[in-house]
PDB file of C-alpha atoms in Angstrom:
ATOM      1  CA  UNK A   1       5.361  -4.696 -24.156  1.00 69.00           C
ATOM      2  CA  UNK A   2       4.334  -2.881 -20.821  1.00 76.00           C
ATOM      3  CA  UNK A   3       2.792  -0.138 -23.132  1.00 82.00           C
ATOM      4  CA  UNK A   4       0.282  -2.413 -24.936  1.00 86.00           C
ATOM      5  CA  UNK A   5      -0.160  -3.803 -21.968  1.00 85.00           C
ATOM      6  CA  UNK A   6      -0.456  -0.269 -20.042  1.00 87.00           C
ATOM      7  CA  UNK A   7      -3.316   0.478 -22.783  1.00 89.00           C
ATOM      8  CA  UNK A   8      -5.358  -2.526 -22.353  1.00 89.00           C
ATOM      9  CA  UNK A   9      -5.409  -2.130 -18.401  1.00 88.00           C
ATOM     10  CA  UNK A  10      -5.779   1.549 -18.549  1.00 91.00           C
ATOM     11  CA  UNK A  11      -9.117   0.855 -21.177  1.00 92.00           C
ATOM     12  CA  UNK A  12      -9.749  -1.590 -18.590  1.00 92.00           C
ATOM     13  CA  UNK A  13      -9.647   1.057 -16.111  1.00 92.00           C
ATOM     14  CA  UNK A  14     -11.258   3.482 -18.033  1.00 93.00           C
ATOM     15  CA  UNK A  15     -14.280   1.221 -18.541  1.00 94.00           C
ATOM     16  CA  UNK A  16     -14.958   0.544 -15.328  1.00 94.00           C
ATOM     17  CA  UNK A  17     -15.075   4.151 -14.288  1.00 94.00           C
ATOM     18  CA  UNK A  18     -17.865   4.543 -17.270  1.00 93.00           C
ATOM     19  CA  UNK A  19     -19.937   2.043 -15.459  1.00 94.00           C
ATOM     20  CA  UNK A  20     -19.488   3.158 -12.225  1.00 94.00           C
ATOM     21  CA  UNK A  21     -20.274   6.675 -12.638  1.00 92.00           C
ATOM     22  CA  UNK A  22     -23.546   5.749 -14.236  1.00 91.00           C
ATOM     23  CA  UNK A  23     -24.533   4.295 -11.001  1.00 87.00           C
ATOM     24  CA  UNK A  24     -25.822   7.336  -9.280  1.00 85.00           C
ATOM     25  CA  UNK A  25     -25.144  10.328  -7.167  1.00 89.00           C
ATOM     26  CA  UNK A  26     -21.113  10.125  -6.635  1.00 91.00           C
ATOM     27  CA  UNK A  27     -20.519  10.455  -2.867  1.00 90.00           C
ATOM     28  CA  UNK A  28     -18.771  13.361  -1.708  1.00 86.00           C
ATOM     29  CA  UNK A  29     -15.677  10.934   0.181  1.00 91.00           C
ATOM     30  CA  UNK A  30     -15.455   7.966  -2.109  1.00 94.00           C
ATOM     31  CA  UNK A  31     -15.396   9.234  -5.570  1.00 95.00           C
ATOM     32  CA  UNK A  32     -16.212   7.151  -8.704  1.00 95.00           C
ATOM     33  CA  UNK A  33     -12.608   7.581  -9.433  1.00 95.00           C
ATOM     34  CA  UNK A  34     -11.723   5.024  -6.330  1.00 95.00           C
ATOM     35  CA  UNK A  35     -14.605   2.620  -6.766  1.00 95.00           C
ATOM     36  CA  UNK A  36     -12.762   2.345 -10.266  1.00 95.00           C
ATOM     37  CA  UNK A  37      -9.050   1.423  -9.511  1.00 93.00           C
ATOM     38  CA  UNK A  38     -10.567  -0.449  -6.218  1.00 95.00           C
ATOM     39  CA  UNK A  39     -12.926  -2.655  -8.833  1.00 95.00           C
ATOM     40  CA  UNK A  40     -10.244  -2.876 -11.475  1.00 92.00           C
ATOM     41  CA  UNK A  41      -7.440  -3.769  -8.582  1.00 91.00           C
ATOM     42  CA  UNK A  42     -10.024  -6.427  -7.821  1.00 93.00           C
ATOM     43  CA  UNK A  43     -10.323  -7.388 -11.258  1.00 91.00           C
ATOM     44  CA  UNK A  44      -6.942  -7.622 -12.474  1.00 85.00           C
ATOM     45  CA  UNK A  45      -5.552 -10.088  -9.364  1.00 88.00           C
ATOM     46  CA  UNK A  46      -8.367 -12.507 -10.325  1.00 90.00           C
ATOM     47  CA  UNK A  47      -7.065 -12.321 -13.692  1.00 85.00           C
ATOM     48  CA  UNK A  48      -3.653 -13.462 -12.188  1.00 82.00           C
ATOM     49  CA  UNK A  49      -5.010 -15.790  -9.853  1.00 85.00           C
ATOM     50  CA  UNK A  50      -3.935 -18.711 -12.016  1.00 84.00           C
ATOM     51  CA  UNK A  51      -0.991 -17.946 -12.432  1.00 78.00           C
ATOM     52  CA  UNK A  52      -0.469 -16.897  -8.581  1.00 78.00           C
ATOM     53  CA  UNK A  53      -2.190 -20.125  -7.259  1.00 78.00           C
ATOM     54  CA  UNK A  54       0.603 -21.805  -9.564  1.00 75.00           C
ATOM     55  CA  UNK A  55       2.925 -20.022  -8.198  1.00 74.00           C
ATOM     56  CA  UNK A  56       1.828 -21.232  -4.357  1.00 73.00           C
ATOM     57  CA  UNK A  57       2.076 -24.926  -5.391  1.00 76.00           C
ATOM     58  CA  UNK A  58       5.576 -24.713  -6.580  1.00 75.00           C
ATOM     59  CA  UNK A  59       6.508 -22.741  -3.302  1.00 74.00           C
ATOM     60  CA  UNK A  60       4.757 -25.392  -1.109  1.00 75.00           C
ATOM     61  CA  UNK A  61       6.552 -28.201  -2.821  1.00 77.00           C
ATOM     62  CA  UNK A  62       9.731 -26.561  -2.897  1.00 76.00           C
ATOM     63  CA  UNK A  63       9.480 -26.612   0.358  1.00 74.00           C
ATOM     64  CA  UNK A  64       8.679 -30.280   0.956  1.00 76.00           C
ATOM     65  CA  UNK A  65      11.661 -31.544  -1.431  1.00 81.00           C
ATOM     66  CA  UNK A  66      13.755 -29.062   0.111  1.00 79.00           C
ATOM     67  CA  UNK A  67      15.299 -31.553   3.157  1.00 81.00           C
ATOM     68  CA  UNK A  68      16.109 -34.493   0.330  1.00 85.00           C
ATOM     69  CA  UNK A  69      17.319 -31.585  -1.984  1.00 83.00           C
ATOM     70  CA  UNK A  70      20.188 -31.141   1.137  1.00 83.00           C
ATOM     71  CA  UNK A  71      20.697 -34.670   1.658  1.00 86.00           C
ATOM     72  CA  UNK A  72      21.603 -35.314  -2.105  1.00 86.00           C
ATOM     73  CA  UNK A  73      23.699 -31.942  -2.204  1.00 83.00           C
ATOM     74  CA  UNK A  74      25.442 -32.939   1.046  1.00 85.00           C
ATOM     75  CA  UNK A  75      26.032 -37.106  -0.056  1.00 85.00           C
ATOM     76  CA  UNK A  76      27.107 -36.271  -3.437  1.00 84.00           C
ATOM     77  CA  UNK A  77      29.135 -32.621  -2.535  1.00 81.00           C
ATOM     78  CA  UNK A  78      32.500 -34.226  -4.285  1.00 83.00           C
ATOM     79  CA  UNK A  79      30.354 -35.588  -7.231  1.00 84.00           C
ATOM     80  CA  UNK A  80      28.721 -32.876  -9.479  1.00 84.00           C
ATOM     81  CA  UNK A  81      27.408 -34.792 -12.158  1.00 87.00           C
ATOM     82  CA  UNK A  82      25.878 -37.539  -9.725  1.00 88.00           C
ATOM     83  CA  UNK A  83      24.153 -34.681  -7.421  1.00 86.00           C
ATOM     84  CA  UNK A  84      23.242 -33.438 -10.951  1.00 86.00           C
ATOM     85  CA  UNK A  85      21.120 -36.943 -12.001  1.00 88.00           C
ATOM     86  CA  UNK A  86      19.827 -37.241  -8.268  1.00 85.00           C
ATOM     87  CA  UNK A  87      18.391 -34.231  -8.253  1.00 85.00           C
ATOM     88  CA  UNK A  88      16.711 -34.322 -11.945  1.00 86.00           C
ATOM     89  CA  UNK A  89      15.363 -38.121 -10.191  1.00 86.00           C
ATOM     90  CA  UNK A  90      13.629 -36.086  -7.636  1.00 84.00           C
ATOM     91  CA  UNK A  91      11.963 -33.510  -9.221  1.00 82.00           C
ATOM     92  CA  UNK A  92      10.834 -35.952 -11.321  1.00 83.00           C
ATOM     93  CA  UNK A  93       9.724 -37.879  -8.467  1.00 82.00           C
ATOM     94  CA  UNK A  94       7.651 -35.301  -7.138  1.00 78.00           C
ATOM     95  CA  UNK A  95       6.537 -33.763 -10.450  1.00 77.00           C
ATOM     96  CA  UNK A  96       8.454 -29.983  -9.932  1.00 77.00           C
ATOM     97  CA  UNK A  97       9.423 -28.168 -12.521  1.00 74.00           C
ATOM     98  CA  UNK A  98      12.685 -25.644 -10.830  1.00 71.00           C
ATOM     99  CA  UNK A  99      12.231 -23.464 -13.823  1.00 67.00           C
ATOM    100  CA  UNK A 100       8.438 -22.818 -12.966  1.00 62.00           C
ATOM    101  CA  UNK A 101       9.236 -20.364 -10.182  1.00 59.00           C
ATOM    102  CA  UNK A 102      11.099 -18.246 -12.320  1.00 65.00           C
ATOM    103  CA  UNK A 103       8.281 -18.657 -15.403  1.00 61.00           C
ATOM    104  CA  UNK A 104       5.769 -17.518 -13.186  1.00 59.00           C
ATOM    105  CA  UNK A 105       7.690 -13.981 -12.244  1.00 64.00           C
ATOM    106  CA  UNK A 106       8.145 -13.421 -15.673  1.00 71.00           C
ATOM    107  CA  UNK A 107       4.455 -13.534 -16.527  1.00 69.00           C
ATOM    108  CA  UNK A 108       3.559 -11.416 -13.891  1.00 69.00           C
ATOM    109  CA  UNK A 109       6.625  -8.717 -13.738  1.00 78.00           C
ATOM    110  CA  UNK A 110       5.051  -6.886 -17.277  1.00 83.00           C
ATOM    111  CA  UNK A 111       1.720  -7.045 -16.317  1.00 77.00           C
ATOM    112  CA  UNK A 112       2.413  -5.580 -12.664  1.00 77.00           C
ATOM    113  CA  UNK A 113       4.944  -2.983 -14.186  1.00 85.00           C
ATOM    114  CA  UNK A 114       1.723  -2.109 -16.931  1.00 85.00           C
ATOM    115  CA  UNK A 115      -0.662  -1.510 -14.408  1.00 80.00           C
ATOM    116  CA  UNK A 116       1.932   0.727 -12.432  1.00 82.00           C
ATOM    117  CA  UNK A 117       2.213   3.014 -15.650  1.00 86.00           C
ATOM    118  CA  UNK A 118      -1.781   3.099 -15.914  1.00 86.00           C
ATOM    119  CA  UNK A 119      -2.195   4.384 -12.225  1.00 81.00           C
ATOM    120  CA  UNK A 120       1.162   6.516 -12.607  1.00 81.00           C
ATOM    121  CA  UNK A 121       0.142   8.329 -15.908  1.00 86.00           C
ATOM    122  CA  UNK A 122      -3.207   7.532 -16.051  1.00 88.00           C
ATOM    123  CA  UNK A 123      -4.260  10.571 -19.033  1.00 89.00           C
ATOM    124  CA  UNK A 124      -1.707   8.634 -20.902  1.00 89.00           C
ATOM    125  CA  UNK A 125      -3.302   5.081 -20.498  1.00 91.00           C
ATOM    126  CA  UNK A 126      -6.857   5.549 -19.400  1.00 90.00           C
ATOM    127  CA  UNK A 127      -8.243   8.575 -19.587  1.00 91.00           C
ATOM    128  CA  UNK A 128      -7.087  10.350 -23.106  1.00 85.00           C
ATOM    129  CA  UNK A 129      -8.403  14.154 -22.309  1.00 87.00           C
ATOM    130  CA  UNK A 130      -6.460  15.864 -19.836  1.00 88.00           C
ATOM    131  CA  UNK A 131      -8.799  18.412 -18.811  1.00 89.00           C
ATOM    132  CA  UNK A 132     -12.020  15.572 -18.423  1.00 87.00           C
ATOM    133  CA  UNK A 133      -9.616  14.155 -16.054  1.00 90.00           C
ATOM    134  CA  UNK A 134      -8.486  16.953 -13.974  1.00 89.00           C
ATOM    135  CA  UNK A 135     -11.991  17.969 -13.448  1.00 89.00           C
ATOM    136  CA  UNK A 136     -12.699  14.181 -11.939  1.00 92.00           C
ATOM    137  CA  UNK A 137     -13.618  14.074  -8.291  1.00 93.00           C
ATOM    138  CA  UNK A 138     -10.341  11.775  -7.135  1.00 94.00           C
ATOM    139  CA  UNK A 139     -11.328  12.060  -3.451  1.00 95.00           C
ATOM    140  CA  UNK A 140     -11.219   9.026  -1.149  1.00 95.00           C
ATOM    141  CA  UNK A 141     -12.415   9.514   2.248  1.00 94.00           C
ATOM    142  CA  UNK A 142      -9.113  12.030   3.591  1.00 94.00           C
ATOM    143  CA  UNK A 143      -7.574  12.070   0.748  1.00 95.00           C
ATOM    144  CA  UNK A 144      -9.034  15.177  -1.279  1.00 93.00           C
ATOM    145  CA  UNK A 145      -7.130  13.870  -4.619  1.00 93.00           C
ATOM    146  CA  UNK A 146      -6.142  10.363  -5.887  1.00 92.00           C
ATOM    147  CA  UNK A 147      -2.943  12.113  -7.741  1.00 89.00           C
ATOM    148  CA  UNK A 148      -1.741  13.185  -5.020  1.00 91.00           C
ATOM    149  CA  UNK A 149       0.422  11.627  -2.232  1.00 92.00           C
ATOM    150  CA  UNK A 150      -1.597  10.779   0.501  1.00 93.00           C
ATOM    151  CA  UNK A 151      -1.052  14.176   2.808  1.00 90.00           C
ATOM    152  CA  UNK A 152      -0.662  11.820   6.049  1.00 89.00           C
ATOM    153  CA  UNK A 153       1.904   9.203   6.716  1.00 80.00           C
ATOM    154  CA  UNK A 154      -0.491   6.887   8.740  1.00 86.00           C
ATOM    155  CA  UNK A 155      -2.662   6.451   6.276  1.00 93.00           C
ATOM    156  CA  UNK A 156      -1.708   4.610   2.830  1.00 94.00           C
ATOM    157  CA  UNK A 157       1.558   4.903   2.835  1.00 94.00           C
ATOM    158  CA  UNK A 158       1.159   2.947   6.534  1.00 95.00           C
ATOM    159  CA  UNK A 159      -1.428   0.644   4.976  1.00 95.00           C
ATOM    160  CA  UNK A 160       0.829  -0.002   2.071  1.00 93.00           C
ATOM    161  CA  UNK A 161       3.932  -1.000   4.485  1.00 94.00           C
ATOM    162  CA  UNK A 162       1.491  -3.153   6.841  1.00 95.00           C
ATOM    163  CA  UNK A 163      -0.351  -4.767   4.570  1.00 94.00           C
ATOM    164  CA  UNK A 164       2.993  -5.823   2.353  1.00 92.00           C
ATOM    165  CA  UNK A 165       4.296  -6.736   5.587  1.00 92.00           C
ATOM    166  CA  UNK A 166       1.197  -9.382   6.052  1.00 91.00           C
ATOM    167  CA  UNK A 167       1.300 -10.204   2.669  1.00 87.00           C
ATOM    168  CA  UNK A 168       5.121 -11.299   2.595  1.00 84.00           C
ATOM    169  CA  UNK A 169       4.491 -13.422   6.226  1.00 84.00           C
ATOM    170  CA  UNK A 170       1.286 -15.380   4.515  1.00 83.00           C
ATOM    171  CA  UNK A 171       4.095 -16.359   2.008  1.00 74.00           C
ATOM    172  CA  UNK A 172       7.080 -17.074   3.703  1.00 66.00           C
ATOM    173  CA  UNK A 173       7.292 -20.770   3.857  1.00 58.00           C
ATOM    174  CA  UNK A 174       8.679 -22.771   6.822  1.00 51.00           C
ATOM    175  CA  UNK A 175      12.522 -23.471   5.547  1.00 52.00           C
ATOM    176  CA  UNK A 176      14.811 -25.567   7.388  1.00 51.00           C
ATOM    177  CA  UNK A 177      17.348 -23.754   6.133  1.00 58.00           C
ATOM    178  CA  UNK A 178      18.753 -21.511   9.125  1.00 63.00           C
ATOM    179  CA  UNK A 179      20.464 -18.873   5.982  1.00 66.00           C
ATOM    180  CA  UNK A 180      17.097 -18.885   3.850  1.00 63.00           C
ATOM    181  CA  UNK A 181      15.173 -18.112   7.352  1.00 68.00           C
ATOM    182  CA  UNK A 182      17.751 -15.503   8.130  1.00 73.00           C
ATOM    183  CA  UNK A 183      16.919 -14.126   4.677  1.00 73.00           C
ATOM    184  CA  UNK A 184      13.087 -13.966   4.812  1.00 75.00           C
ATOM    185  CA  UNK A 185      13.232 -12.298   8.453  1.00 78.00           C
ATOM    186  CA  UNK A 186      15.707  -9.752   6.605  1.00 82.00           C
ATOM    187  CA  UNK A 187      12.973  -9.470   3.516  1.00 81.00           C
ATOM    188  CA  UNK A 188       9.834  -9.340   5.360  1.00 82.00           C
ATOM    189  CA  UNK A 189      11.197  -6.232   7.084  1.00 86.00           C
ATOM    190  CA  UNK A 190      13.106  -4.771   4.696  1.00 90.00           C
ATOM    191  CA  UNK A 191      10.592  -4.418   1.780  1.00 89.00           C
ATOM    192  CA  UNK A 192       7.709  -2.692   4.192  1.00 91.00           C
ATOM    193  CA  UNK A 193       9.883  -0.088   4.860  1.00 93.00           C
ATOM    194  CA  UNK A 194      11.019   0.251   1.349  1.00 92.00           C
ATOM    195  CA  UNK A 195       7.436   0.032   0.423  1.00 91.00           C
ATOM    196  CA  UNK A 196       6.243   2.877   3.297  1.00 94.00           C
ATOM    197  CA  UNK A 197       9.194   5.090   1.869  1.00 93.00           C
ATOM    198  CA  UNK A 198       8.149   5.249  -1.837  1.00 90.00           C
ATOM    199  CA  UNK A 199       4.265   5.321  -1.023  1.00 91.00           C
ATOM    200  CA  UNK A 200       4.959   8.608   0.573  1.00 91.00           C
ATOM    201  CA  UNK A 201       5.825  10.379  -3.062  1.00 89.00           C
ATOM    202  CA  UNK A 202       3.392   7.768  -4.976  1.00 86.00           C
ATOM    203  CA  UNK A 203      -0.423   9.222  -6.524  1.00 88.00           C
ATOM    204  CA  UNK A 204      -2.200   8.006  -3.723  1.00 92.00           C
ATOM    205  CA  UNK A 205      -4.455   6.240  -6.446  1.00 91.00           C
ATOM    206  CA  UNK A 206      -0.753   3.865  -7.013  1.00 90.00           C
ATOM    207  CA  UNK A 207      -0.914   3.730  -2.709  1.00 92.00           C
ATOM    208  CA  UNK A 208      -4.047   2.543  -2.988  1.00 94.00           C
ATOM    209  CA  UNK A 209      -4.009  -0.026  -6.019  1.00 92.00           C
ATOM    210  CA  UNK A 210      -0.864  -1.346  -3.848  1.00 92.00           C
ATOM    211  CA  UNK A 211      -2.788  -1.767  -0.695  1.00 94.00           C
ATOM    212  CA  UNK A 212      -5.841  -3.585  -2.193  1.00 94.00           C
ATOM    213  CA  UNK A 213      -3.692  -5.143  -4.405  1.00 91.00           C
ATOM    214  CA  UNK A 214      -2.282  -6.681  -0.658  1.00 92.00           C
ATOM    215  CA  UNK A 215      -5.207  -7.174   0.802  1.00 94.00           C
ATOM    216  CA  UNK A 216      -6.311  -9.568  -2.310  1.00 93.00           C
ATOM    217  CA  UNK A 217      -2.799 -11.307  -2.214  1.00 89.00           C
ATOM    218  CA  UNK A 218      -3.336 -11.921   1.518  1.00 91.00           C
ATOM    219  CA  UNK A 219      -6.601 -13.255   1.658  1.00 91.00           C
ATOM    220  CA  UNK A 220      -5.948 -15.885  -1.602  1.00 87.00           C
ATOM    221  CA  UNK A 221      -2.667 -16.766   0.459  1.00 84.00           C
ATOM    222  CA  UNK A 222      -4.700 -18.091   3.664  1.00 86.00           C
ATOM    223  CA  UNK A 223      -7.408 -19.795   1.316  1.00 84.00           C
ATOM    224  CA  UNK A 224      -4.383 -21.337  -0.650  1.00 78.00           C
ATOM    225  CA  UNK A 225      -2.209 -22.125   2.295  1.00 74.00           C
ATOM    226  CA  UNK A 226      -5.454 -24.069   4.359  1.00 76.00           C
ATOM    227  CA  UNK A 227      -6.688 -25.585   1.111  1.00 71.00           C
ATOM    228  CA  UNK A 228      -2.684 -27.439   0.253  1.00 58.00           C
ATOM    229  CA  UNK A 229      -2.898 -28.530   4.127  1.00 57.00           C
ATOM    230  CA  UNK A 230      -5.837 -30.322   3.772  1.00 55.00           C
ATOM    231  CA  UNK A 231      -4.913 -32.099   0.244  1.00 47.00           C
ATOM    232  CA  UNK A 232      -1.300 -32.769   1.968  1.00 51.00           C
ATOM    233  CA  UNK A 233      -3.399 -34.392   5.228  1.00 49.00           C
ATOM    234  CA  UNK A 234      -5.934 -36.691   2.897  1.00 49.00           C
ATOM    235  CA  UNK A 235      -2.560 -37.693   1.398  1.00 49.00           C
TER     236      UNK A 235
END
């Protein structure tokens, strides 16, 4: 599955390169080779948007059912089958699907794993002819090749570790649970550092998909999040 996947985002890929290099004169710090995996980044989160922006509504009403969700687990704690009914009443109620969280992850999860074997083993996915590739300019501003890890540790591997960091606190919603705060403080620093440790062996051209790939996620999470407070407020 992630390998017919991996070979329609790596033509993907692939195309967009074509059209970019017949632009003009490639500049000598921002090869075509970046334009393309910035452009198909770009391309492939709208792609997902959907399915993302899907994903925000069932988090933000989650959130909102979340206090009666306690109140029917804490009433009907000696009463399974009751709690059980209650619960199904609510969701009803409030038109949530629990199961939609979980629907939406498995959409994504191929496609993200896909496009993390195109930008791994890109002459595998996008571009067929190993030696056309090597002799690509893959230079992006420092970096003197996209293959390579990034030679510095402030620069996209630190990117990559901030900008997951931003991206994770746009998404955290406000819980009123004191263990499910406990574990989204423990997340939201956890997974930067996880994130700034495997950058630093990563193709910078994966570093970089990853930190534009952020930068998309956080931007459509502040749209999202101000556009559900206003709808919630004419409610």
């Amino acid at each position: 599955m992630t390998a017919f996947l991996g070979n329609i985002l790596g033509g993907l890929l692939k195309f967009i390169y074509d059209m970019v290099s017949m632009i003009g004169t490639e500049p000598a710090n921002f090869s075509f080779y970046a334009m393309a995996i910035i452009i198909t980044t770009i391309i492939f989160k709208l792609i997902l948007l959907p399915v993302s922006l899907h994903q925000s509504k069932s988090s933000k009403k989650m959130n909102e059912i979340q206090p009666k969700m306690k109140e029917i687990q804490t009433k009907y704690k000696n009463d399974p089958q009751t709690a059980q009914a209650k619960m199904a009443e609510l969701y009803k109620e409030h038109k949530y699907n629990p199961a939609s969280g979980c629907l939406v992850l498995l959409i994504q999860f191929p496609i993200i794993i896909a496009f993390f074997k195109v930008m791994g083993n890109p002459t595998t996915f996008a571009f067929k002819d190993p030696a056309v590739y090597e002799a690509m300019n893959k230079t992006f501003f420092w970096i003197k090749n996209l293959n390579n890890p990034d030679p510095y540790l402030w620069g996209l591997p630190l990117l990559a570790a901030a900008t997951t960091y931003l991206q994770s606190v746009t998404m955290t919603s406000a819980s009123t649970d004191p263990q499910a705060q406990a574990t989204q403080r423990m997340m939201n620093m956890f997974l930067p550092i996880m994130i700034f440790m495997a950058a630093r062996g990563f193709a910078a051209g994966l570093a970089l998909y990853w930190v534009i790939s952020n930068i998309f996620s956080i931007i459509q999470q502040i749209i999202s999040n101000k556009s559900l407070g206003k709808i919630k407020e004419e409610n």
